[in-house]
JSON list of C-alpha atoms and ligand atoms in Angstrom, two decimals:
[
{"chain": "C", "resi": 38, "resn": "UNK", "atom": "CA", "xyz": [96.58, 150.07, 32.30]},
{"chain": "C", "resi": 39, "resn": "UNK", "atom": "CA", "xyz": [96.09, 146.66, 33.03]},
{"chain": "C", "resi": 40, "resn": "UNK", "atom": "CA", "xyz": [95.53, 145.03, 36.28]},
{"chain": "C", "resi": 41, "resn": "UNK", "atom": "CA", "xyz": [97.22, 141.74, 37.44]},
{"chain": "C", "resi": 42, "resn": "UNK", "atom": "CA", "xyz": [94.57, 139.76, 39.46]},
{"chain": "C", "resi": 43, "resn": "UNK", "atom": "CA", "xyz": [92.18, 140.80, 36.96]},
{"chain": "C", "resi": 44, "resn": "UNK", "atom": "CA", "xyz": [90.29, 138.36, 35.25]},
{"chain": "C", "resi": 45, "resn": "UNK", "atom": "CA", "xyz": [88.90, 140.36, 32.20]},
{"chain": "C", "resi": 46, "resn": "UNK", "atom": "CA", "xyz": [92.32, 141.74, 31.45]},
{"chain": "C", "resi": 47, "resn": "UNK", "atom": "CA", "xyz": [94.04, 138.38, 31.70]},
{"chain": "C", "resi": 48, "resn": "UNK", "atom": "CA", "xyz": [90.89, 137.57, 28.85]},
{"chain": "C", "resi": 49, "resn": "UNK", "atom": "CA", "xyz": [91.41, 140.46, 26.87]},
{"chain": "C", "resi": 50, "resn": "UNK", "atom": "CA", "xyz": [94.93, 140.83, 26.49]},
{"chain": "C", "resi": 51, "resn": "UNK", "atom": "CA", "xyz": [95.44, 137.08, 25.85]},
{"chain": "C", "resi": 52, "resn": "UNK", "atom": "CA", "xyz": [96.74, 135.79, 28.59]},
{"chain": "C", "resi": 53, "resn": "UNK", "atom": "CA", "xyz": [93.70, 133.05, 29.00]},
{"chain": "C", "resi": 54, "resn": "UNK", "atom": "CA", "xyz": [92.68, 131.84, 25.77]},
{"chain": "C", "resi": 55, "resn": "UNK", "atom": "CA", "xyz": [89.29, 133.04, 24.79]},
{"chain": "C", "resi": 56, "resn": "UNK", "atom": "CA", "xyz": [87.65, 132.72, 21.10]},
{"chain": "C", "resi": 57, "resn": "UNK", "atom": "CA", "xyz": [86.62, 136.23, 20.57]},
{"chain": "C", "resi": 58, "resn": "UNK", "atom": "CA", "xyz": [83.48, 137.17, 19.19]},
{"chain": "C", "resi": 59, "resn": "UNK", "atom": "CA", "xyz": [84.78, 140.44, 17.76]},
{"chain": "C", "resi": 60, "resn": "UNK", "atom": "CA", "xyz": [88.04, 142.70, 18.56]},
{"chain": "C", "resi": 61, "resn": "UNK", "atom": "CA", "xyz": [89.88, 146.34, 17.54]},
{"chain": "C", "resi": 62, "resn": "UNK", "atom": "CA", "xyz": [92.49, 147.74, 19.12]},
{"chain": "C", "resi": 63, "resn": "UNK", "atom": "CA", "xyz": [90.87, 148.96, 22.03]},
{"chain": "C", "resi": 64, "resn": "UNK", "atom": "CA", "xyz": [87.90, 146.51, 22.90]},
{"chain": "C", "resi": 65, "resn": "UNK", "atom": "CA", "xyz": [87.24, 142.66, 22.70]},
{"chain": "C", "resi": 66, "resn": "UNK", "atom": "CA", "xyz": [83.85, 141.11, 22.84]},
{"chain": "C", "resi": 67, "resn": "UNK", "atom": "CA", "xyz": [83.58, 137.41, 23.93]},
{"chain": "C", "resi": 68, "resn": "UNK", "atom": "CA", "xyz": [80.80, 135.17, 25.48]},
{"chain": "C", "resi": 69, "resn": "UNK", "atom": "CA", "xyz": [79.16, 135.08, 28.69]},
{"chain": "C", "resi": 70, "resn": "UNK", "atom": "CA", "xyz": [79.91, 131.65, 30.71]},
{"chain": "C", "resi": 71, "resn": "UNK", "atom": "CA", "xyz": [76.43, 131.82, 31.92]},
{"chain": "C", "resi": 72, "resn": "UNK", "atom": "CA", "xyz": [74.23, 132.66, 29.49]},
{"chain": "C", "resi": 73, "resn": "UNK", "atom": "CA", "xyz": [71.17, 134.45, 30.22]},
{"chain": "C", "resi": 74, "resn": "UNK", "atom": "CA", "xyz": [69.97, 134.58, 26.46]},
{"chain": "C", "resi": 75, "resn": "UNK", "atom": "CA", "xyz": [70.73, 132.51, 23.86]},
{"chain": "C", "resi": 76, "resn": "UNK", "atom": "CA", "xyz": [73.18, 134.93, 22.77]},
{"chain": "C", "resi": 77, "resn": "UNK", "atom": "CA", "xyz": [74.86, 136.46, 26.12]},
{"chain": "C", "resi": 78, "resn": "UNK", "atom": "CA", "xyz": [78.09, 138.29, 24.92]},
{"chain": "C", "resi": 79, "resn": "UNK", "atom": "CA", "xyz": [80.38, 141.07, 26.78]},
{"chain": "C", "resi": 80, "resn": "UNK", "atom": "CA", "xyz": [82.08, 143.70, 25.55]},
{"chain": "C", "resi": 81, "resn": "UNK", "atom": "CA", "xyz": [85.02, 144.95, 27.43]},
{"chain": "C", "resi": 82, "resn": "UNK", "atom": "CA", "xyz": [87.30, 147.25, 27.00]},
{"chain": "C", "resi": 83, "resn": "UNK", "atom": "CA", "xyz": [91.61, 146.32, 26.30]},
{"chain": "C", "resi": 84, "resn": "UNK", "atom": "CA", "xyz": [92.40, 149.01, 29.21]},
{"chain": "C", "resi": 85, "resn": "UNK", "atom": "CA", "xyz": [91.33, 148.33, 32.70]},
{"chain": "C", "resi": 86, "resn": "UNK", "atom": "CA", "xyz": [88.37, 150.21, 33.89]},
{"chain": "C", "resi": 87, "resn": "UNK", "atom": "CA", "xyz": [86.85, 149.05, 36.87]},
{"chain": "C", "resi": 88, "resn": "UNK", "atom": "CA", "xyz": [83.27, 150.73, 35.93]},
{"chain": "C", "resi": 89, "resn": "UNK", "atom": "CA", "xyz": [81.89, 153.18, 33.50]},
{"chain": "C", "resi": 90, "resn": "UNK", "atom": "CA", "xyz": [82.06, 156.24, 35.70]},
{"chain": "C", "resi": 91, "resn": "UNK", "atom": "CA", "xyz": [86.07, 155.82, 35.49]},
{"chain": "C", "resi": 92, "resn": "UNK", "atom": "CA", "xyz": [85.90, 156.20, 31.56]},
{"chain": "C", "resi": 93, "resn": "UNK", "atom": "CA", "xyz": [86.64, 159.99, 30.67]},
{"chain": "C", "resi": 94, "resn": "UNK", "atom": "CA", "xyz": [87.34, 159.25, 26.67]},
{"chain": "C", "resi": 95, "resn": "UNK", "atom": "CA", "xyz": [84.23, 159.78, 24.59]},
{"chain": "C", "resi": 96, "resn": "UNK", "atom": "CA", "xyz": [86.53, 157.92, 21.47]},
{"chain": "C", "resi": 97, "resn": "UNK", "atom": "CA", "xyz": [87.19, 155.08, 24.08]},
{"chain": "C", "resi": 98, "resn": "UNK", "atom": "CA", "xyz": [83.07, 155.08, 24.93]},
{"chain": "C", "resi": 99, "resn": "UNK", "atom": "CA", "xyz": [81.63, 155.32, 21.26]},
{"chain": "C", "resi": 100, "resn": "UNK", "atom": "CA", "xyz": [84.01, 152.78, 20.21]},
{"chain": "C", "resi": 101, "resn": "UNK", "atom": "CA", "xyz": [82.53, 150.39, 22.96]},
{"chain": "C", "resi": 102, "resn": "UNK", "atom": "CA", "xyz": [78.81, 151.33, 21.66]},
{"chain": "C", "resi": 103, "resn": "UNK", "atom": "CA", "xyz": [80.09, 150.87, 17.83]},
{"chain": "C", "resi": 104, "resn": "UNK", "atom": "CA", "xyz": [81.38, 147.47, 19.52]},
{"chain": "C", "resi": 105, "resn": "UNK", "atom": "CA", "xyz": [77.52, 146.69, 20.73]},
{"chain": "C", "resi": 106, "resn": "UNK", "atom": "CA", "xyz": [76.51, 147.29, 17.49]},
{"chain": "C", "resi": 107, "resn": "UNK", "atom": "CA", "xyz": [78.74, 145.28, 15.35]},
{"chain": "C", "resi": 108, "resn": "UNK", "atom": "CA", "xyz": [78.32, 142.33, 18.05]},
{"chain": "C", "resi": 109, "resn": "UNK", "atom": "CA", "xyz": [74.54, 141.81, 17.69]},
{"chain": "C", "resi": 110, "resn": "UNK", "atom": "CA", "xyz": [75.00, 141.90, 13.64]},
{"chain": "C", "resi": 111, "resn": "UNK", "atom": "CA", "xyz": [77.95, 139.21, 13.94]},
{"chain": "C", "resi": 112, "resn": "UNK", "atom": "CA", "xyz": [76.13, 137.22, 16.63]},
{"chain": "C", "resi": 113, "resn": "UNK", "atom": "CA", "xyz": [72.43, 137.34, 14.22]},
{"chain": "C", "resi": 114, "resn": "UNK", "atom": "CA", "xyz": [70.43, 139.52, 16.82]},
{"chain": "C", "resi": 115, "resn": "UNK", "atom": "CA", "xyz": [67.98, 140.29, 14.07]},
{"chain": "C", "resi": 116, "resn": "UNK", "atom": "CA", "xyz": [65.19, 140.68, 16.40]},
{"chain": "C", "resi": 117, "resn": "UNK", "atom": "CA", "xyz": [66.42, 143.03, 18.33]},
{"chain": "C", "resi": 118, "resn": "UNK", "atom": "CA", "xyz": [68.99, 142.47, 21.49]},
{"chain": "C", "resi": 119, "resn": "UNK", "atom": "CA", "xyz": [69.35, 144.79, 25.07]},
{"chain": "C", "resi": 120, "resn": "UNK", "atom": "CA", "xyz": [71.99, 146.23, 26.03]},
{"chain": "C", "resi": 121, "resn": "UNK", "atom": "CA", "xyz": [73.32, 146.16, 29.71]},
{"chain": "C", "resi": 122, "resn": "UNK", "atom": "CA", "xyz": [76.05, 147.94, 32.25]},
{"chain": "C", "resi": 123, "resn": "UNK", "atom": "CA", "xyz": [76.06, 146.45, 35.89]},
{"chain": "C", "resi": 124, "resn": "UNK", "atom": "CA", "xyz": [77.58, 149.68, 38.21]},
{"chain": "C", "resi": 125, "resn": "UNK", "atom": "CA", "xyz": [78.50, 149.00, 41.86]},
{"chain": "C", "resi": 126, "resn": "UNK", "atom": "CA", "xyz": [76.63, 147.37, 43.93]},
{"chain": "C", "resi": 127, "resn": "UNK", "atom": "CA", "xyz": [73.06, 148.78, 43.76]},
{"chain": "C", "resi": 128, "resn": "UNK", "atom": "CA", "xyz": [73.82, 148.34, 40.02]},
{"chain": "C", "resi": 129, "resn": "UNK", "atom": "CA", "xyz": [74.49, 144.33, 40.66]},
{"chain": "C", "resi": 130, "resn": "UNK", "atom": "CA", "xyz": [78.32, 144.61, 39.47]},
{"chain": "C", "resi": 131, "resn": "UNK", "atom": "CA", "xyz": [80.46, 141.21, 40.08]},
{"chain": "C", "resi": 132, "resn": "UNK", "atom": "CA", "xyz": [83.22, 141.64, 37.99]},
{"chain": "C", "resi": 133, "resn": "UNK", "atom": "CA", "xyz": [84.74, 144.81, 38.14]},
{"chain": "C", "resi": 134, "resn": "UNK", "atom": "CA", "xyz": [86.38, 145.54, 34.58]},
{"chain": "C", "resi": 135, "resn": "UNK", "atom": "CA", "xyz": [83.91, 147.64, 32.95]},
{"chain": "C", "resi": 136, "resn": "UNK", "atom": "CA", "xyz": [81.79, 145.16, 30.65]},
{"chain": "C", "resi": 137, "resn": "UNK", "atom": "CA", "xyz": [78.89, 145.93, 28.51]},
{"chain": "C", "resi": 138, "resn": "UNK", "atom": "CA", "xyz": [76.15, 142.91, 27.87]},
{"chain": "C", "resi": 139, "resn": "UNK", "atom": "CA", "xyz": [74.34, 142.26, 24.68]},
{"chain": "C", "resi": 140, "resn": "UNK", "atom": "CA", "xyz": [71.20, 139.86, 25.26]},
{"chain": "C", "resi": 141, "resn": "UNK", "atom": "CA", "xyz": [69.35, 138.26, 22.55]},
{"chain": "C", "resi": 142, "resn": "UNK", "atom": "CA", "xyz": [67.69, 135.29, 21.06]},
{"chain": "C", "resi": 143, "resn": "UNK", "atom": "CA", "xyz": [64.44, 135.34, 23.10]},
{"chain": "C", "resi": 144, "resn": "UNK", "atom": "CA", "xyz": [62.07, 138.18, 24.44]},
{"chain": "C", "resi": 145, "resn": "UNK", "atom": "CA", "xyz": [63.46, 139.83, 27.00]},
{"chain": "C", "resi": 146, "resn": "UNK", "atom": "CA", "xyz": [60.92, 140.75, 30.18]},
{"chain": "C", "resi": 147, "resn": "UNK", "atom": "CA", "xyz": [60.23, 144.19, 30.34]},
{"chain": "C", "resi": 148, "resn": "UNK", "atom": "CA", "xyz": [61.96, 146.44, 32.42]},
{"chain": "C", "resi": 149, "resn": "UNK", "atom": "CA", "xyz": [58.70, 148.87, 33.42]},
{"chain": "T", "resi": 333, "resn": "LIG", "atom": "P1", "xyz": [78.17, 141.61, 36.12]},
{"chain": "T", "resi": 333, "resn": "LIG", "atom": "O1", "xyz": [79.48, 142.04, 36.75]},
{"chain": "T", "resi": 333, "resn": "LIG", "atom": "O2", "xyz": [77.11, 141.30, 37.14]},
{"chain": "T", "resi": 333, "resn": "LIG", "atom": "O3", "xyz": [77.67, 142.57, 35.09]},
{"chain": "T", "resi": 333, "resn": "LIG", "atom": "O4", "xyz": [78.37, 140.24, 35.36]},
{"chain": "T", "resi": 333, "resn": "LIG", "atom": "C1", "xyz": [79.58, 139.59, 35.18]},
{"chain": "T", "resi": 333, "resn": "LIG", "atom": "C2", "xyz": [79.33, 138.58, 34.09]},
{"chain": "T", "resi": 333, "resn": "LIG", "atom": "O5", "xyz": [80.58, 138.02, 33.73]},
{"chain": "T", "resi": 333, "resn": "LIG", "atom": "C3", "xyz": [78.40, 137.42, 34.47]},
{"chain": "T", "resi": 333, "resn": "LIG", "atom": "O6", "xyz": [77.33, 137.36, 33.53]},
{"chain": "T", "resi": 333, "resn": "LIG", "atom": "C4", "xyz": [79.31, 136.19, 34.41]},
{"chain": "T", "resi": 333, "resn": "LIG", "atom": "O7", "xyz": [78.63, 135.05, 33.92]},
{"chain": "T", "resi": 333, "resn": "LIG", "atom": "C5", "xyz": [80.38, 136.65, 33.44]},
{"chain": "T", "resi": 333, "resn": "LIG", "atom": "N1", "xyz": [81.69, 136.01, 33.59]},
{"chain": "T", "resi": 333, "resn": "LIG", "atom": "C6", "xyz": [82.41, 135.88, 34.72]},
{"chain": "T", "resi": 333, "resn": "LIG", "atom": "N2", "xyz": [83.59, 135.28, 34.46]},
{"chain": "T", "resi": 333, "resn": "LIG", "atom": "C7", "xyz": [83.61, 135.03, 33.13]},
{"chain": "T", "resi": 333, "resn": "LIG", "atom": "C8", "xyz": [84.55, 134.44, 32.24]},
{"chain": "T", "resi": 333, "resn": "LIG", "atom": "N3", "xyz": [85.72, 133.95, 32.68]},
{"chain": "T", "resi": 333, "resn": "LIG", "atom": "N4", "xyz": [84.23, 134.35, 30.92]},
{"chain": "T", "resi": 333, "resn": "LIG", "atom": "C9", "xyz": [83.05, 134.82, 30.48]},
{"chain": "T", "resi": 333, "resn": "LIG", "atom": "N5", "xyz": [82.13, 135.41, 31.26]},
{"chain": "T", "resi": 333, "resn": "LIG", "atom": "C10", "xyz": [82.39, 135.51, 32.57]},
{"chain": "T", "resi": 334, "resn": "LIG", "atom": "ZN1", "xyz": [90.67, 144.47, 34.24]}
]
């Protein structure tokens, strides 16, 4: 499903032009408008999910991790990169289409 008023499926199903990183059938990967790394990409899945609890298909969820994968080898994250999933609100969520980040380029503050 796609939802009208949102603005990750209007992104990832072409209706605002976006230079994709990477894309399959299922899952796009573009840049972050405000970069918090020198390489700030997000991965999103095609279908509209609005977070990761509503994602049941494990094909649908390893194909977004194969997807973090292949974006820090395209993107030259040969240091390393983190990984990231905002949920709800404690979780700091502002767009809800589900959307994985992949931060690299610099050394990333510790999380502990
Ligand atoms: P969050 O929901 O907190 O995980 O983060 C949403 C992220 O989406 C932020 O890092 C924004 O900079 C980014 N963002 C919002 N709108 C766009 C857009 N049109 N294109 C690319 N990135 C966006
Ligand atoms: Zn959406």
């Amino acid at each position: 499903m796609i939802k009208e008023d949102c603005i990750f499926c209007k992104i990832a199903n072409g209706e605002i032009p976006c230079k994709f990183v990477y894309e399959t059938d299922d899952v796009v990967a573009f840049d972050d408008l405000n970069p918090q790394a020198p390489i700030h990409t997000l991965i999103v899945p095609k279908q509209h999910f609005e977070t990761i609890e509503d994602v049941n298909d494990p094909e649908l969820l390893a194909k977004l991790m194969l997807a973090v994968k292949e974006v820090a080898k395209i993107k030259g994250a040969k240091n390393g990169f983190r990984t990231v999933i905002n949920t709800k609100e404690d979780g700091g969520q502002e767009v809800f289409h589900l959307h994985i980040h992949v931060l690299a380029g610099r050394k990333l503050k510790s999380l502990g």
